[in-house]
Coordinates of C-alpha atoms and ligand atoms in Angstrom, one line a residue:
X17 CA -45.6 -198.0 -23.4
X18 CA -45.8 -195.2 -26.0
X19 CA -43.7 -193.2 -27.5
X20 CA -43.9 -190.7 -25.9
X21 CA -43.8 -192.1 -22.4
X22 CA -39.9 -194.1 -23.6
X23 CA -38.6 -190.9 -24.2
X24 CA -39.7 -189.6 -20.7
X25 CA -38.3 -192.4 -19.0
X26 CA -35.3 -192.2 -21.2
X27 CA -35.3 -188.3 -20.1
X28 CA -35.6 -189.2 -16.5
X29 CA -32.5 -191.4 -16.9
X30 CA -31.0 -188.8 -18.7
X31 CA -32.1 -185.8 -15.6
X32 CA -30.9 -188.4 -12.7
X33 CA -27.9 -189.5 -14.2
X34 CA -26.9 -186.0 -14.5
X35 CA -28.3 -185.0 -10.8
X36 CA -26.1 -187.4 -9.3
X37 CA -23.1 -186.2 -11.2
X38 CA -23.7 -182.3 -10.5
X39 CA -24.3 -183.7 -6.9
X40 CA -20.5 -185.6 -7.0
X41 CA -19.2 -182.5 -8.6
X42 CA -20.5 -180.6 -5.0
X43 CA -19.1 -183.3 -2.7
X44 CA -15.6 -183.2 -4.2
X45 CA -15.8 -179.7 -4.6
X46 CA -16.9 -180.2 -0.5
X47 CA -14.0 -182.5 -0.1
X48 CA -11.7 -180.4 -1.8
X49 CA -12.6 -177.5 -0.1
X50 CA -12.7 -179.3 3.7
X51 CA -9.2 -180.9 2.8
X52 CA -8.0 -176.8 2.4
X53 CA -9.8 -176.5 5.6
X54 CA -8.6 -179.1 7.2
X55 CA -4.7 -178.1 6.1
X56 CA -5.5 -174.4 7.4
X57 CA -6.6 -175.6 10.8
X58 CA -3.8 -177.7 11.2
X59 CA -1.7 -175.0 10.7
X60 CA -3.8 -172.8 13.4
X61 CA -3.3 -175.8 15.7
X62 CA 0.4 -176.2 15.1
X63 CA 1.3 -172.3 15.9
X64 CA -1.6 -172.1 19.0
X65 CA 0.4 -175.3 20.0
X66 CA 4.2 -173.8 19.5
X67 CA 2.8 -170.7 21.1
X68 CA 1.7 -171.9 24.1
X69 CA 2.7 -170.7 27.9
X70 CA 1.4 -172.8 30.6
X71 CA 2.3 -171.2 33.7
X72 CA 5.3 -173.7 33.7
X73 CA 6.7 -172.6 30.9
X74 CA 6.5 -169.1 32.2
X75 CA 7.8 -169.5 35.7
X76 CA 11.4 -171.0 33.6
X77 CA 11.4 -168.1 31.8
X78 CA 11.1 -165.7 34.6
X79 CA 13.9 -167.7 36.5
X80 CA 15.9 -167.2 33.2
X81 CA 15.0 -163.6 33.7
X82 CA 16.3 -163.4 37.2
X83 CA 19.7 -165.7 36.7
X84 CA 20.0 -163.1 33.1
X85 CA 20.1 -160.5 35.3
X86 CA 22.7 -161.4 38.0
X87 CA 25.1 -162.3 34.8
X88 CA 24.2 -158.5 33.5
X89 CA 25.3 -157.0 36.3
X90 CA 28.3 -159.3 37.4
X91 CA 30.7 -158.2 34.3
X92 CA 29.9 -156.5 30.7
X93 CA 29.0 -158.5 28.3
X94 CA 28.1 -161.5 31.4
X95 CA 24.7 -162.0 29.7
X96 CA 22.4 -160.7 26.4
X97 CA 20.7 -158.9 29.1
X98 CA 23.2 -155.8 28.9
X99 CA 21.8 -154.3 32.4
X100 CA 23.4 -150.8 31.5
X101 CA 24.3 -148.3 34.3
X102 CA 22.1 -145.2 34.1
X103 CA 24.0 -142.8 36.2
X104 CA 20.4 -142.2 37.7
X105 CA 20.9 -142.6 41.5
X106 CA 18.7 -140.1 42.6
X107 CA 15.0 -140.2 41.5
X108 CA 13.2 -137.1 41.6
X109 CA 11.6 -135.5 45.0
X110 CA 9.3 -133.3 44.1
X111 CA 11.6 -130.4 44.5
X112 CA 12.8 -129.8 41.0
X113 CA 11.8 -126.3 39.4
X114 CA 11.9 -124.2 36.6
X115 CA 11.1 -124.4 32.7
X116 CA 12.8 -127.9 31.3
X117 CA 12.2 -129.1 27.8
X118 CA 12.6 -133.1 27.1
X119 CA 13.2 -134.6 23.4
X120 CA 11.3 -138.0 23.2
X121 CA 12.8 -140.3 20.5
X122 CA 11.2 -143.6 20.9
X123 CA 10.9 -145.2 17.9
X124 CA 7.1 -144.9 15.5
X125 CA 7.5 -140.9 16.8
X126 CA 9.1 -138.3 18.3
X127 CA 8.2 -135.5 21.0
X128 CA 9.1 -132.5 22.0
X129 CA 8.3 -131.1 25.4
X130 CA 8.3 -128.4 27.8
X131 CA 6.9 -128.5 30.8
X132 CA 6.9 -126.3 33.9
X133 CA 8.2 -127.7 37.7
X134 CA 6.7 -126.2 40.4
X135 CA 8.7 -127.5 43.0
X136 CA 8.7 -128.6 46.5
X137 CA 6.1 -130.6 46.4
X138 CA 4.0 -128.4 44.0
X139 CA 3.9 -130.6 41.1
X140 CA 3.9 -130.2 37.5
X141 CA 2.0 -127.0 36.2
X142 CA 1.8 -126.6 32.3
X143 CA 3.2 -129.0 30.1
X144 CA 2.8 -128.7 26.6
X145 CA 4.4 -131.2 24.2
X146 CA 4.4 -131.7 20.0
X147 CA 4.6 -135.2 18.4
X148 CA 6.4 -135.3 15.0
X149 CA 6.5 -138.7 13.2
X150 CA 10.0 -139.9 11.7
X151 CA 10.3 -139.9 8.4
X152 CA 11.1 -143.3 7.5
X153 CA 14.6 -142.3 4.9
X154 CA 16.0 -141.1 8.3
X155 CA 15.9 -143.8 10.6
X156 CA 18.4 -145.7 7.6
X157 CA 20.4 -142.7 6.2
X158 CA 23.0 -140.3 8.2
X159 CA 23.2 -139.6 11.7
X160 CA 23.5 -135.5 10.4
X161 CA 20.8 -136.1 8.8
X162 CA 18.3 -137.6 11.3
X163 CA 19.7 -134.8 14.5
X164 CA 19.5 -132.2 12.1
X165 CA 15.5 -132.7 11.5
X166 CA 15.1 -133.2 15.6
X167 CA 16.9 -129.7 16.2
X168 CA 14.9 -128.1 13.4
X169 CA 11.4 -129.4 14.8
X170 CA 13.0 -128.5 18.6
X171 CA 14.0 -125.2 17.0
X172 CA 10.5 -124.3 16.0
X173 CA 8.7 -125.6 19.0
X174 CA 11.3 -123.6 21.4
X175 CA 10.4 -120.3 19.6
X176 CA 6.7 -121.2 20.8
X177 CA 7.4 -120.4 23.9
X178 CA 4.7 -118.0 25.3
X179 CA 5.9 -115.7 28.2
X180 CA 10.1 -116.2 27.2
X181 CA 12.3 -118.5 29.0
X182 CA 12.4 -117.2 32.4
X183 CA 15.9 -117.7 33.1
X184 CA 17.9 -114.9 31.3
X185 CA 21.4 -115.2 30.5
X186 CA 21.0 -118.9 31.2
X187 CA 20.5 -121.9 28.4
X188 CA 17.7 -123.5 27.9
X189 CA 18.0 -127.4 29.2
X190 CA 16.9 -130.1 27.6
X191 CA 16.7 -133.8 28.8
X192 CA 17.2 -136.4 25.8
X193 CA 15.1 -139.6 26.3
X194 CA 16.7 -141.8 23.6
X195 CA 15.0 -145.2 23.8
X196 CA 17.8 -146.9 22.3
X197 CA 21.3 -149.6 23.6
X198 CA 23.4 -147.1 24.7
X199 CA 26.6 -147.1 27.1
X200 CA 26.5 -144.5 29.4
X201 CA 29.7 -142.7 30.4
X202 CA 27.9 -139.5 32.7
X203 CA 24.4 -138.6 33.3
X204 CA 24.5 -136.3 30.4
X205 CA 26.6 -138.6 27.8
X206 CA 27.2 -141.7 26.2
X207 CA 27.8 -143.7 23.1
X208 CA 25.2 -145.7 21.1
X209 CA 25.8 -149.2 21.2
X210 CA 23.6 -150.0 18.4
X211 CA 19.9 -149.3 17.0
X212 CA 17.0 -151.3 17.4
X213 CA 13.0 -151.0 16.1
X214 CA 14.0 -150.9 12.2
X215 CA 16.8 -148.1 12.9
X216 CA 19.9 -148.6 11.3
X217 CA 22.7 -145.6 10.8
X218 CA 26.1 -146.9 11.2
X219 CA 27.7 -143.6 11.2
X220 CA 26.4 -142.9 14.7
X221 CA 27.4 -146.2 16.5
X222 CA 29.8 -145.7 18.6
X223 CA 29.3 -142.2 18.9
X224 CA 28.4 -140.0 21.7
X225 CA 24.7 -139.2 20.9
X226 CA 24.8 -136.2 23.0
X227 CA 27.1 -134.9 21.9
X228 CA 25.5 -135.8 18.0
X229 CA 22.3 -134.0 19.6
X230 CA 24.4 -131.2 20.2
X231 CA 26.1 -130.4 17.4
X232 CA 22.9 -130.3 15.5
X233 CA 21.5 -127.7 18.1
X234 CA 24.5 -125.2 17.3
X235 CA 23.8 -126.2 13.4
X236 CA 20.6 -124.9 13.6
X237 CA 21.5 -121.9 15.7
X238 CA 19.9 -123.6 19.1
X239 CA 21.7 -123.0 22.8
X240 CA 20.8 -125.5 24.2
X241 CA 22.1 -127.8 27.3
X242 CA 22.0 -131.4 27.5
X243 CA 22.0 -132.0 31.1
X244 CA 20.2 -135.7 31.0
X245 CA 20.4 -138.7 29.0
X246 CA 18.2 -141.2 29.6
X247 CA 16.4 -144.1 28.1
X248 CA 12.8 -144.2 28.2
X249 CA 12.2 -146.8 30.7
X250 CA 14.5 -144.5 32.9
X251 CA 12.6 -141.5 32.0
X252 CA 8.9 -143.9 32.8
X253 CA 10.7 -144.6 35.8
X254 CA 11.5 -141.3 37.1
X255 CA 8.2 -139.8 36.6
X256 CA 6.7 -143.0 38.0
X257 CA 8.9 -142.2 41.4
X258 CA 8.1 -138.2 41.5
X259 CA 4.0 -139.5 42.0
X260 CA 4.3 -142.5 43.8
X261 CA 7.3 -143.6 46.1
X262 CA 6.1 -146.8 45.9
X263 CA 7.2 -147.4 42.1
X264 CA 10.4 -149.5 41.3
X265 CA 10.3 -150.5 38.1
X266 CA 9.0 -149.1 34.6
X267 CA 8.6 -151.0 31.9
X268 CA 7.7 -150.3 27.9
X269 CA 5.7 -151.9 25.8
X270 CA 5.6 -150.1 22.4
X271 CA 7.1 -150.4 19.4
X272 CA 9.6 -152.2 21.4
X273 CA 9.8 -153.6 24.2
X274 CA 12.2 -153.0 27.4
X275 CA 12.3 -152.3 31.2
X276 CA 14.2 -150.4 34.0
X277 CA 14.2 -150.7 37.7
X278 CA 16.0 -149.8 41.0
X279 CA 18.7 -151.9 42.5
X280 CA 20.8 -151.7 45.4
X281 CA 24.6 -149.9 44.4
X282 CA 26.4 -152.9 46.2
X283 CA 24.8 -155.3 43.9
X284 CA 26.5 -154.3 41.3
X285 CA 29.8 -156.0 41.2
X286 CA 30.5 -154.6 37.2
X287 CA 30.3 -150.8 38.5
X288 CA 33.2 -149.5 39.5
X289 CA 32.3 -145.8 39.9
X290 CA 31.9 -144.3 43.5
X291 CA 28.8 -146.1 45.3
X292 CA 26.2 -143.6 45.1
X293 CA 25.1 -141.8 48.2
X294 CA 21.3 -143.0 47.8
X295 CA 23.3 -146.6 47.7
X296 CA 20.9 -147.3 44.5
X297 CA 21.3 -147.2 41.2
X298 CA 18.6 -147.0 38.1
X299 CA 19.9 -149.7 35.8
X300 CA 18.4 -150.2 32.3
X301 CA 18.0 -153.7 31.7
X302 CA 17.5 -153.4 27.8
X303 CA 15.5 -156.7 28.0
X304 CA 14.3 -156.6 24.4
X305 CA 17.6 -158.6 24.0
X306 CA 16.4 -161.4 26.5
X307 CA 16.8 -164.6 25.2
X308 CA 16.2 -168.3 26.8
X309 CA 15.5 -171.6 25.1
X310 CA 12.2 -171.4 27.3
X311 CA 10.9 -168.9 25.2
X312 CA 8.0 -170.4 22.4
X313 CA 9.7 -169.5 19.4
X314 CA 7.7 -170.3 16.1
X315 CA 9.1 -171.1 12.5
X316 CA 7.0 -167.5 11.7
X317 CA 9.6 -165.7 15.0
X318 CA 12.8 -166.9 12.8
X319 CA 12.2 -166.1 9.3
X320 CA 11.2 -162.8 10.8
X321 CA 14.6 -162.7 12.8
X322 CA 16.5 -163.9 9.5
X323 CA 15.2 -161.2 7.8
X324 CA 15.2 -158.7 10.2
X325 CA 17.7 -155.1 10.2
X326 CA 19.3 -157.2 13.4
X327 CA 19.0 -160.9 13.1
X328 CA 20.2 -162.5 16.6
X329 CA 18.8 -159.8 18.4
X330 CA 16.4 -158.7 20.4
X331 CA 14.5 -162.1 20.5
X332 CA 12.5 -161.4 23.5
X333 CA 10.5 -157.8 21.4
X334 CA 10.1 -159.2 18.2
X335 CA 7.6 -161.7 20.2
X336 CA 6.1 -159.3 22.3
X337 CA 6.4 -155.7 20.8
X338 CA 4.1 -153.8 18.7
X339 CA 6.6 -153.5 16.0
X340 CA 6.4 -156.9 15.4
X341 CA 3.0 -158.4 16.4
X342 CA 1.3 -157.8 13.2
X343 CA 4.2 -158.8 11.3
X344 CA 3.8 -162.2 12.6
X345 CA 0.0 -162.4 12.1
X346 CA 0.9 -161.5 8.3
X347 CA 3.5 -163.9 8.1
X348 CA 0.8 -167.1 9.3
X349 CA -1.8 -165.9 7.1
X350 CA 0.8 -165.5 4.1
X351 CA 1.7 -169.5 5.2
X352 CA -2.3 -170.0 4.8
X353 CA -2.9 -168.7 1.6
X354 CA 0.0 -170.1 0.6
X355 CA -0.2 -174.1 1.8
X356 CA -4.1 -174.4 2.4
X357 CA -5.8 -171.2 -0.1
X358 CA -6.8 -169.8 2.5
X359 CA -8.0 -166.7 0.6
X360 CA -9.1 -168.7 -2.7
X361 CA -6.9 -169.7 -5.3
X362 CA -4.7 -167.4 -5.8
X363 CA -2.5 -165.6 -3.0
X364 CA -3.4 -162.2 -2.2
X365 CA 0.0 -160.1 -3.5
X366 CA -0.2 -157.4 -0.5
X367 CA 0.1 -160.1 1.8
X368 CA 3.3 -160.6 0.7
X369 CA 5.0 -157.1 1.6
X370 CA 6.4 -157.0 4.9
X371 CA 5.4 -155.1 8.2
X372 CA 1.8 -153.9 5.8
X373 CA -0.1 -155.2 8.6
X374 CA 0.0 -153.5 11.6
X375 CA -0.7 -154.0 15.4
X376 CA -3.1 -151.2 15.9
X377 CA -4.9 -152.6 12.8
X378 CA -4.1 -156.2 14.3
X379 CA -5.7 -154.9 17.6
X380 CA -8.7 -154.0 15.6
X381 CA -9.6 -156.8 13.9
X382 CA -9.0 -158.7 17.7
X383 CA -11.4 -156.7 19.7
X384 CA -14.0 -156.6 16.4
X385 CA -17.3 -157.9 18.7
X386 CA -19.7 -157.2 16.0
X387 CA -21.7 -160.3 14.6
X388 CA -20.7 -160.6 11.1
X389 CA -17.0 -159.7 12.1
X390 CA -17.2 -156.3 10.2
X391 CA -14.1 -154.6 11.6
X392 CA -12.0 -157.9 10.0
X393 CA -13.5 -157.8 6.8
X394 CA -12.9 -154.3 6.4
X395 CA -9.4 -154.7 7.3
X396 CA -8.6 -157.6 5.7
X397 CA -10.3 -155.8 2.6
X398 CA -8.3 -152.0 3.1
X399 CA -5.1 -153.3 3.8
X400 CA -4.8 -156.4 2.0
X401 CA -7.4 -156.0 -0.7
X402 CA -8.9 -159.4 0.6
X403 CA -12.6 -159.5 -0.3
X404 CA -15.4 -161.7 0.8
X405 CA -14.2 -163.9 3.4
X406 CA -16.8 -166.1 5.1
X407 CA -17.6 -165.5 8.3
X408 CA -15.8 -168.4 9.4
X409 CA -12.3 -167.2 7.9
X410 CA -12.6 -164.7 10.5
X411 CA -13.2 -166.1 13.1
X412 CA -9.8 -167.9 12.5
X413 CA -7.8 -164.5 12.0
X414 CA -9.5 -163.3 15.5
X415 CA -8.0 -166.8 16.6
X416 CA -4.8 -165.7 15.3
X417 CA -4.9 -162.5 16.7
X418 CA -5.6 -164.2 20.2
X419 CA -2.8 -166.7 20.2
X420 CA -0.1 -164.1 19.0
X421 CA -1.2 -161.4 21.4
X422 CA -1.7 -163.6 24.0
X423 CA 1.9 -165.2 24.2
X424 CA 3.3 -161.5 24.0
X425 CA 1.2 -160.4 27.5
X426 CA 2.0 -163.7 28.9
X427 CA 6.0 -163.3 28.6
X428 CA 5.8 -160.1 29.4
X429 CA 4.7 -160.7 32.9
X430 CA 6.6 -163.4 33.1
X431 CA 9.9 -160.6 32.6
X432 CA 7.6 -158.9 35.6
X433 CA 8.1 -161.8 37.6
X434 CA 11.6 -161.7 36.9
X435 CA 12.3 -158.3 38.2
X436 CA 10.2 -159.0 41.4
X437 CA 12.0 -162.0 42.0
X438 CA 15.6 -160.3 41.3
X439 CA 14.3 -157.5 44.1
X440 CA 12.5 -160.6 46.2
X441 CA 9.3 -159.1 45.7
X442 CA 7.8 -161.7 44.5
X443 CA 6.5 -163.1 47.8
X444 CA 4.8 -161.8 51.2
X445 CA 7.7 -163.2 53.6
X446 CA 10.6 -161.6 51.8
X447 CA 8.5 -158.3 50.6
X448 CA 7.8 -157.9 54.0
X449 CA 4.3 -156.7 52.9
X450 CA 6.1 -153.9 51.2
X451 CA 3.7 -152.6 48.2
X452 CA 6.0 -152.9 44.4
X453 CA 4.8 -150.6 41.7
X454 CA 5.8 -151.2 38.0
X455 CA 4.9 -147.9 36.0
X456 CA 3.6 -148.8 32.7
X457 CA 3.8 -146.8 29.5
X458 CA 3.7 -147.6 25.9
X459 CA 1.4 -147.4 22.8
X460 CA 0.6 -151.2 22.7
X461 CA 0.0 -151.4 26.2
X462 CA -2.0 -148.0 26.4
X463 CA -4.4 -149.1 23.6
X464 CA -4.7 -153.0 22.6
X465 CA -6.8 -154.0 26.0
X466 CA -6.7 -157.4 25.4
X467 CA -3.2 -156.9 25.5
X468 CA -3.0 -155.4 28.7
X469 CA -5.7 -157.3 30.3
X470 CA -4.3 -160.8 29.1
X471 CA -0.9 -159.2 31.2
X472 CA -2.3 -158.4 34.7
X473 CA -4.2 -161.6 34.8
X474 CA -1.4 -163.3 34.1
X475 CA 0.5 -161.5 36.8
X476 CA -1.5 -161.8 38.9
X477 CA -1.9 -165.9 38.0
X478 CA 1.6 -165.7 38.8
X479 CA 2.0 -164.2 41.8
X480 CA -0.7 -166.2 43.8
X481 CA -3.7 -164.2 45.1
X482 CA -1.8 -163.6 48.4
X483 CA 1.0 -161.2 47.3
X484 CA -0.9 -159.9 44.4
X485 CA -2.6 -157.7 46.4
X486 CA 0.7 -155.6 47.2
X487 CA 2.1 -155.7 43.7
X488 CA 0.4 -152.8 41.1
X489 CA 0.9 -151.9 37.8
X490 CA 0.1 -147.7 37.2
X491 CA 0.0 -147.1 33.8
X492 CA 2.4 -144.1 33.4
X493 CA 0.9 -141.6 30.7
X494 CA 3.9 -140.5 28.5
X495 CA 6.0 -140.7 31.5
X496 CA 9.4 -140.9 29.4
X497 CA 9.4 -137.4 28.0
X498 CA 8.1 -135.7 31.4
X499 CA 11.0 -138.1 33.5
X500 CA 13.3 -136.7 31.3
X501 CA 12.7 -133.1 31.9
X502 CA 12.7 -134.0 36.0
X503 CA 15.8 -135.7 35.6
X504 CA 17.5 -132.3 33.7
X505 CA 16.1 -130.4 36.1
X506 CA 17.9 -132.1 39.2
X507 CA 20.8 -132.1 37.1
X508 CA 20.9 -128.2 36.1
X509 CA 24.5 -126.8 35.5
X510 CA 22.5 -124.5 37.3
X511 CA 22.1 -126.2 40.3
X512 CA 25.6 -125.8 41.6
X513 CA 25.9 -122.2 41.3
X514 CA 22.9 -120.9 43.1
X515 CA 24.2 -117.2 43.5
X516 CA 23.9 -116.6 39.2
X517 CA 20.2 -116.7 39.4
Ligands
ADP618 P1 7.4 -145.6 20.8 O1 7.4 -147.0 21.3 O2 7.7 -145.5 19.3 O3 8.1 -144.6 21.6 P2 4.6 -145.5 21.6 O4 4.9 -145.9 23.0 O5 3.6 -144.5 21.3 O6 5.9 -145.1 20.7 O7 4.1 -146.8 20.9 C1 3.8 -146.8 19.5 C2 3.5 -148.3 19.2 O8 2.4 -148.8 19.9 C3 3.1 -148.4 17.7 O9 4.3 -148.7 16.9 C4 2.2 -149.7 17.7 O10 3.0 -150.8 17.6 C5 1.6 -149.7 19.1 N1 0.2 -149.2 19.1 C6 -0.2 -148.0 18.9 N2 -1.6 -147.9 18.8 C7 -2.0 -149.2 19.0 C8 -3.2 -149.9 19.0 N3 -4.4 -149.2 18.9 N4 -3.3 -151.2 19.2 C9 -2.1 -151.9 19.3 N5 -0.9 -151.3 19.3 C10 -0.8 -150.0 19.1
MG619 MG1 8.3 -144.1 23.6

């Protein structure tokens, strides 16, 4: 051997010795990165696990739903379901006429309507309506402060009115669709028992929020009448019942959560008012407050709670409402990047800042069906200034998106099955072949599909195919405001002294 040819061998030595330790460098590097892997699955498995609602699961919490309700409406304060007296005992007929306006405060937005009755049968002719978004300083500063923007934006849309108010000599009426606890004491008035959906002004709990509503309207140089007050599944409800006879119950599902339905006046032991002479009564179940230890509750569901505006409360939305769906999907993936690097090595610092990820943009990401995921990356790159994530990470966040989304619909429905069992509804014998219709409305149920579709399959799942045939969900379309403005209308001050008009 030459020269020459040692010193290739020795080079050779040299090359493989190095090869196999670049090559070790990639496995552990491999391992490294499948142990991350690995620890980010596990925690996908754990929440899809804690998550879950087998149709067991959910029939308990619809018989929670159903014994919740009884306790609501045996005393006050008999159960977290507060089952709060509407004052509504007479939906609308189709006979209510005239110019009304409703105020919408839901929650995200507020509108301001006015919409013409026809009467007798003759429907509703023009409606035109304006949505103004809250500021966020007032929904935690003064109650002055938050009525007084509402009557200023009401102010300017009433002086849009085209051909004058009709009526002269007469005040304008306004129904007031507040979608928050409140006690009533009258149709037209009661006092707020406390806010909910990030809303917190302690100067107006307790407080008539009427009569709030109307002192604003005379600080702004506004006649107006308050002539209903109603919540917004009572206000879904109403218009639900003035197209379809056939609808008892109305539920939301927006940025919170919550339902209403029709029950019989004599199963009411708590009221004490005189029975109503339709011998029902609307009763607002506030069911965002709905809590049973059947619900799937994660570690992600009670740091949220903790750190909520109202810890304790309203278990039952912050797992199912669009307030709070996103927030949970940013709380797992903070866990991620946190415990496995899910994002690389560092965490991303938007992740950390509450509420940044939203359900519509949650909703997004979940119905992304393009191959390389594009809607995800973009989001995950716009709101979180998250860059280059495999195609894999993805497919885990649409995971995510799936297992959060899908326990929401599922309990949901499973509150359905509660009200249809309270109203025996729920099967053919008792029904009597009756058909139930629950009037839908809300922005998460209006636009995240897998949403809504993950809900009336499960509904239906529920129900068995036999009775599922006579049980319908309509989806109202903005039904609150326009209920509102029927229910003012049948309650006119007007009404009573037919010879002024
Ligand atoms: P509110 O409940 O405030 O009266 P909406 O019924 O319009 O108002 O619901 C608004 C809520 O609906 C938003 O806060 C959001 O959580 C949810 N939402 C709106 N758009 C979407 C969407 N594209 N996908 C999922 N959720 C949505
Ligand atoms: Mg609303």
């Amino acid at each position: 051997m030459g020269k020459k040819e040692v010193a290739l061998v020795v080079c050779g030595v040299a090359a493989a010795a190095l090869a196999a330790a670049g090559a070790a460098a990639v496995v552990r590097r491999q391992m490294w990165k499948s142990g991350r892997w690995a620890k980010a699955m596990a925690i996908v498995n754990e929440l899809e696990d804690k998550c879950g609602t087998p149709i067991t699961r959910l029939r308990h919490v619809a018989e929670a739903m159903t014994v919740e309700m009884h306790a609501g409406l045996a005393s006050e304060g008999g159960s977290k379901l507060k089952m709060l007296v509407s004052y509504v005992d007479n939906l609308p007929t189709g006979d209510e006429e005239g110019l009304f306006y409703a105020l919408d405060l839901g929650g995200t937005n507020f509108r301001v309507l006015r919409v013409h009755l026809g009467g007798q049968g003759k429907g509703v002719g023009k409606q035109e309506f304006q949505e103004v978004s809250i500021p966020p300083h007032l929904m935690t500063g003064t109650s002055d402060a938050l009525f007084d923007y509402i009557a200023e934006t009401l102010g300017k849309f009433v002086a849009t009115e085209e051909e004058g108010y009709p009526f002269p000599g007469r005040d304008r009426e306004l129904g007031f669709t507040f979608s928050f606890p409140v006690n009533q004491t009258s149709i037209a008035s009661g006092t707020l028992i406390r806010w909910t959906k990030g809303f917190s002004i302690e100067d107006a709990i307790g407080e008539d929020v009427v009569g709030e509503l109307t002192k604003a309207l005379r600080r702004n140089g506004l006649d107006m009448q308050v002539t209903a007050l109603v919540n917004d599944t009572v206000g879904t409800l109403a218009s639900g019942r003035y197209y379809n006879p056939d609808v008892i119950c109305a539920v939301i599902l927006g940025t919170g959560t919550n339902a209403a339905y029709v029950e019989r006046a004599n199963a009411i032991p708590k009221w004490h008012g005189p029975p109503p002479s339709s011998g029902e009564m609307v009763i607002n179940m506030e069911w965002g407050n709905f809590w049973s230890s059947h619900l799937p509750l994660t570690e992600y569901d009670l740091a949220l709670d903790t750190e909520s505006l109202n810890p304790g409360e309203q278990i039952f939305e912050k797992i199912i409402s669009g307030m709070y769906l996103g927030e949970i999907l940013r709380r797992v993936l903070l866990r991620m990047a946190e415990d496995a690097a899910f994002f690389g090595d560092t965490v991303p610092p938007k992740l950390k800042i509450p509420f940044i990820l939203r359900t519509p943009d949650m909703s997004a990401m979940h119905h992304d069906e393009s191959r390389d995921l594009e809607v995800v990356g973009k989001k995950l790159q716009a709101i979180l200034e998250i860059s280059n994530t495999s195609l894999e990470a993805r497919k885990v966040i649409i995971k995510l998106c799936d297992i959060v989304a899908t326990r929401g619909a599922r309990l949901s429905s499973a509150g359905i099955l509660g009200i249809l069992k309270k109203l025996e509804r729920d099967n053919i014998t008792a029904s009597g072949g009756q058909k139930s219709v629950i009037a839908l409305d809300g922005g998460l149920f209006e636009h995240y599909m897998k949403f809504s579709a993950s809900m009336e399959s499960t509904l239906k799942e529920l129900l068995g195919e036999e009775i599922a045939n006579s049980i319908v969900i309509e989806r109202s379309n903005d039904g609150s405001g326009i209920g509102a403005a029927l229910l003012a209308a049948s309650h006119s001050t007007y009404l009573q002294a037919p010879e002024e008009s």
